[in-house]
Tab-separated table of C-alpha atoms in Angstrom:
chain	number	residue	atom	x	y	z
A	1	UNK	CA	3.047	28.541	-4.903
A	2	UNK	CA	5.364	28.436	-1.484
A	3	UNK	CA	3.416	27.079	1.423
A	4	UNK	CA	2.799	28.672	4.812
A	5	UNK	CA	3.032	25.307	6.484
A	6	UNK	CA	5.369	24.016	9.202
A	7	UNK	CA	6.999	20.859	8.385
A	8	UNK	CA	4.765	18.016	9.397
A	9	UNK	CA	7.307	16.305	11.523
A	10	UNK	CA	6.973	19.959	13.679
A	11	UNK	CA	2.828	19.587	13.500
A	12	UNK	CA	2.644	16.575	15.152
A	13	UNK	CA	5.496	17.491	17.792
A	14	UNK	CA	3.571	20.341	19.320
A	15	UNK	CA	0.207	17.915	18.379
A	16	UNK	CA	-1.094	16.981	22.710
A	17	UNK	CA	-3.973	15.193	22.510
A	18	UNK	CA	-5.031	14.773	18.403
A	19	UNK	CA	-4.419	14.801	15.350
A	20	UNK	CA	-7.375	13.734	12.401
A	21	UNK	CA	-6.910	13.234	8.667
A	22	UNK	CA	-9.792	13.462	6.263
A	23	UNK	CA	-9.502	12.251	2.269
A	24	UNK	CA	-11.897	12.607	-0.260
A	25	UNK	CA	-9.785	12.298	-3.155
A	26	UNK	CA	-9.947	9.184	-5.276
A	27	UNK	CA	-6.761	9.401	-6.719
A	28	UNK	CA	-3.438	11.459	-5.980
A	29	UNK	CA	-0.613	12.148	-7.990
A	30	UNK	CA	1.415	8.420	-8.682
A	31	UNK	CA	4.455	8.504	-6.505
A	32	UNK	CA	7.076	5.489	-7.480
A	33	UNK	CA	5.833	3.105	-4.601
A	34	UNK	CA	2.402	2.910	-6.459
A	35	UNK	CA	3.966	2.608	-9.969
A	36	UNK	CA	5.774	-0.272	-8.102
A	37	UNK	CA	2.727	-1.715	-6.588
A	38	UNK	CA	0.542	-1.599	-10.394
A	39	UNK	CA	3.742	-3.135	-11.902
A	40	UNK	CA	2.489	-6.873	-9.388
A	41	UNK	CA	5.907	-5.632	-6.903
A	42	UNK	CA	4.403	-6.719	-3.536
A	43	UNK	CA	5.367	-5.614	0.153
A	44	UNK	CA	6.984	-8.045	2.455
A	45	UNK	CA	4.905	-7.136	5.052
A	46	UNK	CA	7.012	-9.794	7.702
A	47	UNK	CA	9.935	-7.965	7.086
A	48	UNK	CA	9.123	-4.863	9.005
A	49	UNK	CA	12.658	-3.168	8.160
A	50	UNK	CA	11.907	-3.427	4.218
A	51	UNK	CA	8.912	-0.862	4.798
A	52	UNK	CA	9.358	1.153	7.526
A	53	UNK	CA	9.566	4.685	6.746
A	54	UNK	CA	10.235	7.587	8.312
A	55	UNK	CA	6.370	8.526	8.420
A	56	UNK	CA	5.385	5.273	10.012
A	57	UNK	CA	8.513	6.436	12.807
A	58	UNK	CA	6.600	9.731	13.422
A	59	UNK	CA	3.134	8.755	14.031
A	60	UNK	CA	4.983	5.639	16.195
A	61	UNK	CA	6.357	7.927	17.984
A	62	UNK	CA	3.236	10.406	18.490
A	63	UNK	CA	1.235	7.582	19.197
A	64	UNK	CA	3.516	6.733	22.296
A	65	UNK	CA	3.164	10.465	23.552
A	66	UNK	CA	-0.790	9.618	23.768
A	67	UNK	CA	-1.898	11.496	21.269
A	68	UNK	CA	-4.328	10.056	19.102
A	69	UNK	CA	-4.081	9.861	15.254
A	70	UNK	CA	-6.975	8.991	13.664
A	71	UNK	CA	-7.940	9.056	9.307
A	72	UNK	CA	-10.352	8.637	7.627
A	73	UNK	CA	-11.086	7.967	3.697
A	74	UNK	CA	-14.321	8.764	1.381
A	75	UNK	CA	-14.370	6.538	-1.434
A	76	UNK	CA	-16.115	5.995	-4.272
A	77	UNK	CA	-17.185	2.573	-4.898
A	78	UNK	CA	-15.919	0.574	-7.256
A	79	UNK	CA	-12.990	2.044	-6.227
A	80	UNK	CA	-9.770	3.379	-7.844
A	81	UNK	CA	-6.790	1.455	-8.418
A	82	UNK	CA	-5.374	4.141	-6.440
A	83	UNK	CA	-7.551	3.194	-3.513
A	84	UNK	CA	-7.088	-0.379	-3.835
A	85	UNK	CA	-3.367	0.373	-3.655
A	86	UNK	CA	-4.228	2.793	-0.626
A	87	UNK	CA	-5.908	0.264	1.086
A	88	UNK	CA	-2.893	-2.310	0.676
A	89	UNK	CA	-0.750	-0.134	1.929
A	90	UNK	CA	-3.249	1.475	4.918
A	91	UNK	CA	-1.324	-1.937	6.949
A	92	UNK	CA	1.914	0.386	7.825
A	93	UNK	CA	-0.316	3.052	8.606
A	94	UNK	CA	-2.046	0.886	11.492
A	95	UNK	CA	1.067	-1.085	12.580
A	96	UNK	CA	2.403	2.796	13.336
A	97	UNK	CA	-0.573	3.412	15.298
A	98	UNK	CA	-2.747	5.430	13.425
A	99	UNK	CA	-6.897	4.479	13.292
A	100	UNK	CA	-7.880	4.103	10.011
A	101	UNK	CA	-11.841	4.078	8.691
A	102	UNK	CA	-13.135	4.252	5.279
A	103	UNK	CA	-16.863	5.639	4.022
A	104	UNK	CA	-17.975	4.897	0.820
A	105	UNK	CA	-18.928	8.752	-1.393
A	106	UNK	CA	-22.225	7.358	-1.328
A	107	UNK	CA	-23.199	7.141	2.609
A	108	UNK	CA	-21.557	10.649	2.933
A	109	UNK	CA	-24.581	12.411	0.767
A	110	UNK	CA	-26.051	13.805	3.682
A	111	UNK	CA	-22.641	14.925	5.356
A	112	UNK	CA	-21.653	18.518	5.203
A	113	UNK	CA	-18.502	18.394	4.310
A	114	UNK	CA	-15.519	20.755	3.765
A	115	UNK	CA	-14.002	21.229	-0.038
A	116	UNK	CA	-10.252	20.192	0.884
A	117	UNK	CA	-8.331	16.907	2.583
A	118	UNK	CA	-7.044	18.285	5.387
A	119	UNK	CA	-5.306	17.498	9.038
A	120	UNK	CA	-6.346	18.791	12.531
A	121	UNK	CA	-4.225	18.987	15.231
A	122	UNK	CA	-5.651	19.364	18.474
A	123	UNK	CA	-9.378	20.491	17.579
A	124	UNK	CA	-7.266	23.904	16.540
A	125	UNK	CA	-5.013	23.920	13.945
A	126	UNK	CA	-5.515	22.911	10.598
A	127	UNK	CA	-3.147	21.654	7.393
A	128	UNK	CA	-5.436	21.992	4.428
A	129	UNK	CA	-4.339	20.287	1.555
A	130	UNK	CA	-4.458	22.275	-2.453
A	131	UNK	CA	-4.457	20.064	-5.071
A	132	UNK	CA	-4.352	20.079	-8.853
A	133	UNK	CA	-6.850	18.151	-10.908
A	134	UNK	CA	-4.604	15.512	-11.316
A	135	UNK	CA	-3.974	14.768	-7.358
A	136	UNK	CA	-0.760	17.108	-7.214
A	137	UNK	CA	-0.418	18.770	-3.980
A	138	UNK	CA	-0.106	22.619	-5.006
A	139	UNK	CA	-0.157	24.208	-1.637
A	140	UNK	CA	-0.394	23.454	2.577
A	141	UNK	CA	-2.508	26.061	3.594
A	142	UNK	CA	-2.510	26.557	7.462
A	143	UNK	CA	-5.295	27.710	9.368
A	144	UNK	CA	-6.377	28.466	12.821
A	145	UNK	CA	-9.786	30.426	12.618
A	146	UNK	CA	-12.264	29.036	15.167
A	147	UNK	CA	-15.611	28.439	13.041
A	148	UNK	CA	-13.239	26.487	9.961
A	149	UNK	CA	-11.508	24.295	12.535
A	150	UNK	CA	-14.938	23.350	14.176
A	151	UNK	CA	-16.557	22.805	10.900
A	152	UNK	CA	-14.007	20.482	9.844
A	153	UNK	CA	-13.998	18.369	13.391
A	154	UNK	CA	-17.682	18.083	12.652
A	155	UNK	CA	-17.243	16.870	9.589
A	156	UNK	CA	-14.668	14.569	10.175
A	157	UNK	CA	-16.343	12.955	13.617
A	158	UNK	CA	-19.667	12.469	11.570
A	159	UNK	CA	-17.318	10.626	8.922
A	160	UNK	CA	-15.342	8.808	11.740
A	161	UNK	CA	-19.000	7.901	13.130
A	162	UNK	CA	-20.775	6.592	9.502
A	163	UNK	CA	-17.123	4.887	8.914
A	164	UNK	CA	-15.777	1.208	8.525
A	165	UNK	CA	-13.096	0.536	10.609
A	166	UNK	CA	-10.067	-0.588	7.905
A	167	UNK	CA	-10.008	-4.380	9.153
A	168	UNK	CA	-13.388	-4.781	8.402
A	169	UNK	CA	-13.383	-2.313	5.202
A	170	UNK	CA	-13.723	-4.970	1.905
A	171	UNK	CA	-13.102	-4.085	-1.066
């Protein structure tokens, strides 16, 4: 299915003041640097050039602008292998800049919570994330109505409030 959705490079250029990520997934479709990672190949983390991708760049970037860029991650506990690679990993995403918290599934009981990972750019725009049962992304669906974008900062600030911040996050 084709998706609606700007590129995200173009999101987060016209992004001012924020931009929020919120995963509930415990596992996404395998991409080759976590086949890499179960296979015991480990990142060199003091060699900054080996790792740096174009991703960590962006959010670098954004980050200098003054925008904030903030995620955060429902687990389940134990967790995945895909979330203990996720977590290994979560060091670019800091060293770029971006906050990072995780909330274990079962503190978020009480949360009312939306039924898709999505981004939010500026309290306004959303990136909602499709995917298929087996952590495939099927479709970016963008929205901008009022009472969705509100209901997902709410959800995602009570997260960000109930959350571990990822230095302290043991798993």
């Amino acid at each position: 299915m084709p998706s609606n959705a700007p590129s995200f490079g173009e999101l987060l250029g016209a992004t001012q003041r924020s931009a929020v990520h919120l995963e509930m997934r415990d596992s996404y479709a395998a991409t080759e640097r976590f086949e890499a990672w179960r296979r015991g190949e480990r990142i060199d983390w003091a060699n900054q050039a080996s790792w740096w991708h174009p991703y960590d760049q962006l959010i670098a970037d954004t980050v200098a602008r003054g925008v904030t860029v903030r995620r955060a991650r429902i687990v389940s506990e134990p967790v995945s292998e895909y979330i203990r690679w996720e977590h290994y990993v979560t060091h670019a995403n800091v060293t770029a800049g971006e906050q990072v918290r995780w909330l274990p599934r079962r503190a978020a009981t009480g949360l009312s919570l939306p039924g898709n990972d999505f981004w939010l750019f500026d309290g306004a725009l959303l990136r909602v994330h499709h995917f298929s049962g087996d952590g495939a992304v099927v479709e970016d669906e963008m929205m901008d109505e009022p009472a969705v974008a509100q209901l997902c900062a709410t959800a995602f600030e009570k997260v960000w409030e109930l959350a571990t911040p990822h230095e302290q996050f043991k798993l």
